[in-house]
Amino acid sequence: MRLIDRLLIINVSLILVFGLTALSSSAGGKFFLKQLIYIPISLIVVYFTYNFCSLEFYKRSANLIYWLNIGLLIILKFFGTTQLGSQRWLMIGPISVQPSELAKICLIIFLAKILSQKEIRTYFDIVKVFAYIALPSLLVLIQPDLGTTLVYIAITFGMLFWAGAKLIQLLTICSPIICAICSSLGYKIIDYHNTYIDLVITVPALIFLIFFTVLIIFHYKVWSSPSKTLITMMLLFVEFLAILYRPSIWGLLKDYQQKRLTIFLDPYSDPLGAGYHIIQSLYAIGNGGFIGTGLRSGDLSQGSFVPEQHTDFIFSLVGEELGFIGTGCVIFLYALLCIQIIIRARNSDNKFHSLLGIGIFSMFIFHIFVNIGMNLSLMPITGVPLPFLSYGGTSLLVNTFLMSLVAKVYSENQKGV
Amino acid sequence: MSRFRYRLIQIFVVSSFFLIVGRLFYLQIIQGPNFHKRVKQLHQSIKSEINRGEITDKFGKTLAMDIERYTLEYNPVAASKKENKEALALKLGAIFDFTESSRKLLYSKYSQTLAYNLTREQVKMIRGINSPSLYLRRVITRFYPEDNFASHILGYVDSYGKPRQGAELYFQEVLENHTENKLELSLDSRLQGFAEDKLAKHLEKSKARRGTIIVMKVRTGEILAWATAPSFNPNLYQEYSLEDMKNWSLVDVYQPGSIFKIITVASALDSKTIDLDYKFVDKGYITVDRWRIQNHDYSASRTKAEELSLTQLFQRSSNPFSAHLGLKMGNDTFFDYLSQFGFGNKTNIELPGESAGILRDKSTWMNSDLASTAIGQGAISVTPIQVLTAINTIANDGTWIKPTILKLNSSNQNLKTKVKILEPKIAKAIQKMLAESVAANIKDKHANSGKVEGLRIAGKTGTAQKLENGRYSGYKTVASFIGFFPAEKPQYISLVVIDDPKTDGGWGDTVAGPLFNQVANYCRNLYL
């Protein structure tokens, strides 16, 4: 007998109800009906996939799915429509599809497959996985869609960790980036400028470097062999390179892109420009107070002062119109959802299933945390939607499908028990 | 899978959600009331839904009122994907003046305001377009049906619904809380209109920098007309500089010059420093310490010493005589009287931003200061409304009265503030002297000031040199005339001040005098 994951379905339905309520209040309810149409579509699609495709089927066709996905992204490069300055949508007749959304499913399935076949042990294993991810990531990055690219990376890290990669390995992989970010913050300690070298080490960068070096030395017992010492020194050299070239890599971004990424640190520095979204969002959320202003009566949400309030900034509408009670409920439901997913991943005996669950979890928590963080001015503005709340057909379909995979992990595992 | 990894993920989930909840708690519970207050303020000012009562003149003619207007906003989020923006622009262009820059607003990502102050007809037509992206917002705006009329008295309300100056600001409480009541001003629209018209024409002709005409009722202090140029249109306040919108006759000070001699003589008489028959030999100049004060027409070869009466002091506008009176009174007495007349203090007329003028403290006065103050320079600077109020004391038989822009009736008589300064006998004597000197000047010197057929006027001209960077300018003057009528029993007083006229020699008599005559004649026709 197949067990149905009722708790998960109830939870997702509740989140969806919140989303629809918020949408019905946003932009005069224009997007509410459209989203409503996508729900039966998603349910029909998911009904068929749930009943007719086993998880084993996905595992078997993982390679095919990966290459189909690459193909789709390449087609998008040539035939995609450009909206809001970014080439994201592919028009198939009356339907517009966002391949970068579908790519999330494909990557999770593909990674789950390769990681379930081979345990991650060495740095080389990790680099191989990143090589697979690089191609789709680059294709999305040039759309340009930085937010989605970061989602892929977050998925990869989550799944690598679950597949056995050690924290220190992941930290080492990230260390040049962390080092570069740290060097851009805080007070300068070493500030060496000449024609060839432009090295700025700040307090946070120095702290990180010392911490990281000590960690590496003691963890790998670097003193035990000369080759280890050499590798460690090379690693440190890479860190310095990251600091050295940070300004030029950062300079590759256009002015407005740089601003979008840093404005959350001080939105009031440009209240009518880059900081506008964040300030409006903060005002809306703060204005809601404990009980909120009530649906369709948010002072800021209703005047459409908050831009993109049906997609990226829908959380601020919830915050204003439903107050702390509303946001608290949403956060609680999301937290519950995340915990439900990881419990299902843990309980599964099948490595592929378990990795699927963690991939989905990584994607969800990244979406939730980055989107809400952006609404609360904790994170840079990257166009990452909030699952089940933001308006978007493809996104809804993808999220529902992923949930069906989690439910399947649950039911197939129960079968085995 | 390993228990350690699972725990770590769990901790990560819980801590990140706690971080979010903490931030939400800070924003919504701790900072919530602050945000709420600021949003409310923001919205109140955006909507400017504050109703204000009407302001009328003394006859009930509306000078300022609330009207309902619509603002058209465009919300790109609500726009349907297929909406043809160019077609929409064309449709809107047929309804109101739709410029190229507003057309660009249609392509913005954010909500934009396309038009303000739409009328009911325009609103009907816009509703006809029936586009979901168009949003009409009803707003109450302040409207001044007479445009520039009495704008310095009325003030204006900015587009955020905030009163900015004039009666709108001074009576903010009354206007906003008792919207059903009309605020009745003492202004007579006919006289106000006449004065504004004449002043504007005069300024154009004489190329003067600015000017003012004030007409007041002697017994009550009610302002009947107060024209100030340059003026502005409160409906279009954005188009004017702050300098133009400033009521300079209330805010800026100048040195009054010869008209101040009225005050000097009144002080000298009332303090019994001199009596009514006092005579003085005017040599054309007087030497005070090392300084020399002379008459404007003094010439070493032609001027002969002459014994002058007080009437002749006014008639000739004798500087040595006035300076002599000042010196004779001394610092204490003169300063006391000047303070009583209200110099160095606000008149407390019901308008915001009034200047108190300058009356330098007597302890700093040297003899030269005393002498020059007596001729309206030196230690004193005044606002036009201040000097009018002070000299009205003489017209009002010795009682100082607070000027007001409100129509006085049985209920607000308490607004009247009276201070007896002079003996009525002395005030009446000065009235007589002023009337005689005006008549004599018209007869002997073909003077202009006070020459109104069938109306006796008591008054005094003033031609003050302008202070520029601390020195008296050789050619820039402030020409003024103050007069009250009928001279037998004064009922109306008027002050005309023209700042920096470029024609007619810049004299009080030639520049301000004719203007005064016209206003006095018009006022006589209305009231006497």
XYZ file of N, CA and C in Angstrom, chain B residues 132-210:
237
model
N -7.066 49.506 -16.352
C -6.824 49.106 -14.955
C -5.594 49.789 -14.358
N -4.725 50.289 -15.222
C -3.485 50.864 -14.708
C -3.658 52.313 -14.273
N -4.803 52.923 -14.628
C -5.010 54.322 -14.256
C -5.750 54.387 -12.932
N -5.280 55.244 -12.083
C -5.868 55.336 -10.758
C -6.112 56.800 -10.437
N -7.367 57.125 -10.158
C -7.707 58.511 -9.838
C -7.769 58.686 -8.341
N -7.032 59.649 -7.858
C -7.012 59.897 -6.418
C -7.664 61.245 -6.162
N -8.652 61.223 -5.266
C -9.354 62.457 -4.955
C -8.532 63.229 -3.934
N -8.252 64.450 -4.225
C -7.503 65.259 -3.268
C -8.209 66.599 -3.070
N -8.042 67.108 -1.871
C -8.565 68.434 -1.582
C -7.411 69.407 -1.790
N -7.605 70.371 -2.641
C -6.542 71.363 -2.800
C -7.068 72.734 -2.421
N -6.140 73.569 -2.034
C -6.484 74.928 -1.675
C -6.517 75.744 -2.954
N -7.536 76.549 -3.073
C -7.682 77.330 -4.293
C -7.893 78.783 -3.931
N -7.214 79.647 -4.660
C -7.327 81.085 -4.429
C -7.972 81.703 -5.658
N -9.291 81.955 -5.589
C -10.021 82.349 -6.797
C -9.503 83.645 -7.410
N -8.880 84.502 -6.594
C -8.437 85.790 -7.140
C -6.948 85.784 -7.479
N -6.343 84.614 -7.564
C -4.912 84.497 -7.885
C -4.031 85.364 -6.980
N -3.395 86.369 -7.566
C -2.410 87.152 -6.805
C -3.006 87.991 -5.680
N -4.308 88.127 -5.682
C -4.976 89.065 -4.789
C -4.637 88.805 -3.313
N -4.105 89.836 -2.661
C -3.795 89.785 -1.225
C -2.963 88.552 -0.844
N -2.137 88.106 -1.775
C -1.433 86.841 -1.542
C -0.513 86.899 -0.325
N 0.061 88.073 -0.065
C 0.964 88.167 1.085
C 0.217 88.068 2.402
N -1.057 88.449 2.402
C -1.852 88.350 3.621
C -2.362 86.926 3.778
N -2.840 86.368 2.667
C -3.429 85.024 2.726
C -2.373 83.959 2.954
N -1.206 84.135 2.347
C -0.214 83.069 2.369
C -0.613 81.991 1.384
N -0.077 80.779 1.567
C -0.461 79.702 0.662
C -0.319 78.365 1.357
N -0.940 77.356 0.773
C -0.851 75.990 1.279
C -0.108 75.190 0.223
N 0.943 74.503 0.639
C 1.737 73.792 -0.371
C 1.056 72.499 -0.803
N 1.664 71.816 -1.752
C 0.984 70.657 -2.335
C 0.896 69.495 -1.364
N 1.593 69.592 -0.224
C 1.457 68.557 0.793
C 0.396 68.929 1.823
N -0.311 70.029 1.575
C -1.381 70.427 2.489
C -0.893 71.203 3.687
N 0.359 71.631 3.642
C 0.906 72.381 4.772
C 0.825 73.870 4.486
N 0.265 74.649 5.441
C 0.246 76.094 5.239
C 1.650 76.640 5.361
N 1.991 77.599 4.517
C 3.368 78.054 4.485
C 3.562 79.467 5.000
N 2.632 80.330 4.811
C 2.798 81.667 5.379
C 1.459 82.365 5.446
N 1.488 83.635 5.891
C 0.282 84.447 5.924
C -0.769 83.908 6.882
N -2.015 84.332 6.623
C -3.120 83.937 7.503
C -3.288 82.421 7.521
N -3.002 81.768 6.391
C -3.123 80.310 6.322
C -2.294 79.645 7.417
N -1.119 80.190 7.651
C -0.241 79.612 8.664
C -0.625 80.102 10.057
N -0.867 81.396 10.189
C -1.140 81.965 11.510
C -2.422 81.373 12.093
N -3.427 81.207 11.248
C -4.707 80.700 11.735
C -4.898 79.221 11.431
N -3.786 78.496 11.305
C -3.848 77.067 10.957
C -4.834 76.305 11.848
N -4.705 76.508 13.158
C -5.565 75.789 14.099
C -7.038 76.034 13.805
N -7.366 77.336 13.702
C -8.755 77.725 13.484
C -9.261 77.167 12.157
N -8.458 77.327 11.113
C -8.900 76.922 9.779
C -9.089 75.417 9.684
N -8.215 74.656 10.361
C -8.293 73.203 10.221
C -9.300 72.584 11.177
N -9.512 73.218 12.327
C -10.401 72.606 13.313
C -11.837 73.109 13.247
N -12.025 74.288 12.701
C -13.394 74.808 12.607
C -13.683 75.130 11.156
N -13.719 74.054 10.357
C -13.822 74.261 8.913
C -15.139 74.906 8.508
N -16.141 74.770 9.390
C -17.448 75.318 9.010
C -17.465 76.844 9.125
N -16.572 77.367 9.976
C -16.535 78.820 10.152
C -15.666 79.462 9.079
N -16.106 80.628 8.655
C -15.273 81.370 7.715
C -14.373 82.307 8.500
N -13.179 82.452 7.993
C -12.269 83.409 8.617
C -12.452 84.732 7.886
N -13.026 85.709 8.608
C -13.305 86.979 7.961
C -12.161 87.948 8.192
N -11.568 88.399 7.125
C -10.483 89.364 7.247
C -11.050 90.775 7.182
N -10.238 91.722 7.613
C -10.690 93.115 7.614
C -10.515 93.752 6.237
N -9.914 93.014 5.305
C -9.623 93.590 3.994
C -10.895 93.990 3.250
N -10.812 95.119 2.567
C -11.866 95.539 1.650
C -11.357 95.233 0.243
N -11.967 94.258 -0.393
C -11.457 93.786 -1.690
C -11.342 94.911 -2.713
N -12.285 95.864 -2.645
C -12.255 96.941 -3.637
C -10.992 97.778 -3.464
N -10.759 98.166 -2.221
C -9.603 99.009 -1.937
C -8.304 98.227 -2.146
N -8.302 96.970 -1.709
C -7.139 96.111 -1.867
C -6.794 95.978 -3.351
N -7.819 95.705 -4.141
C -7.614 95.544 -5.575
C -7.066 96.813 -6.203
N -7.650 97.940 -5.808
C -7.218 99.229 -6.340
C -5.742 99.472 -5.983
N -5.420 99.265 -4.701
C -4.048 99.523 -4.237
C -3.048 98.618 -4.945
N -3.413 97.332 -5.079
C -2.491 96.394 -5.751
C -2.249 96.810 -7.187
N -3.334 97.184 -7.842
C -3.255 97.571 -9.249
C -2.353 98.784 -9.420
N -2.606 99.819 -8.593
C -1.818 101.055 -8.711
C -0.356 100.791 -8.367
N -0.138 99.991 -7.338
C 1.230 99.710 -6.904
C 2.005 98.975 -8.000
N 1.345 97.979 -8.579
C 2.016 97.197 -9.622
C 2.378 98.091 -10.799
N 1.426 98.949 -11.196
C 1.692 99.841 -12.334
C 2.819 100.810 -11.992
N 2.772 101.292 -10.760
C 3.775 102.259 -10.347
C 5.164 101.639 -10.341
N 5.239 100.414 -9.831
C 6.523 99.735 -9.763
C 7.100 99.497 -11.149
N 6.205 99.214 -12.062
C 6.639 98.973 -13.429
C 7.228 100.255 -14.013
N 6.569 101.357 -13.705
C 6.981 102.652 -14.229
C 8.285 103.113 -13.576
N 8.328 103.046 -12.255
C 9.468 103.637 -11.558
C 10.633 102.666 -11.442
N 10.436 101.434 -11.933
C 11.484 100.406 -11.869
C 11.984 100.203 -10.445
N 11.121 100.436 -9.484
C 11.529 100.276 -8.100
C 11.690 98.799 -7.777
N 12.441 98.530 -6.710
C 12.690 97.139 -6.336
C 11.435 96.523 -5.746
N 10.770 97.244 -4.860
C 9.582 96.718 -4.234
C 8.804 97.860 -3.588
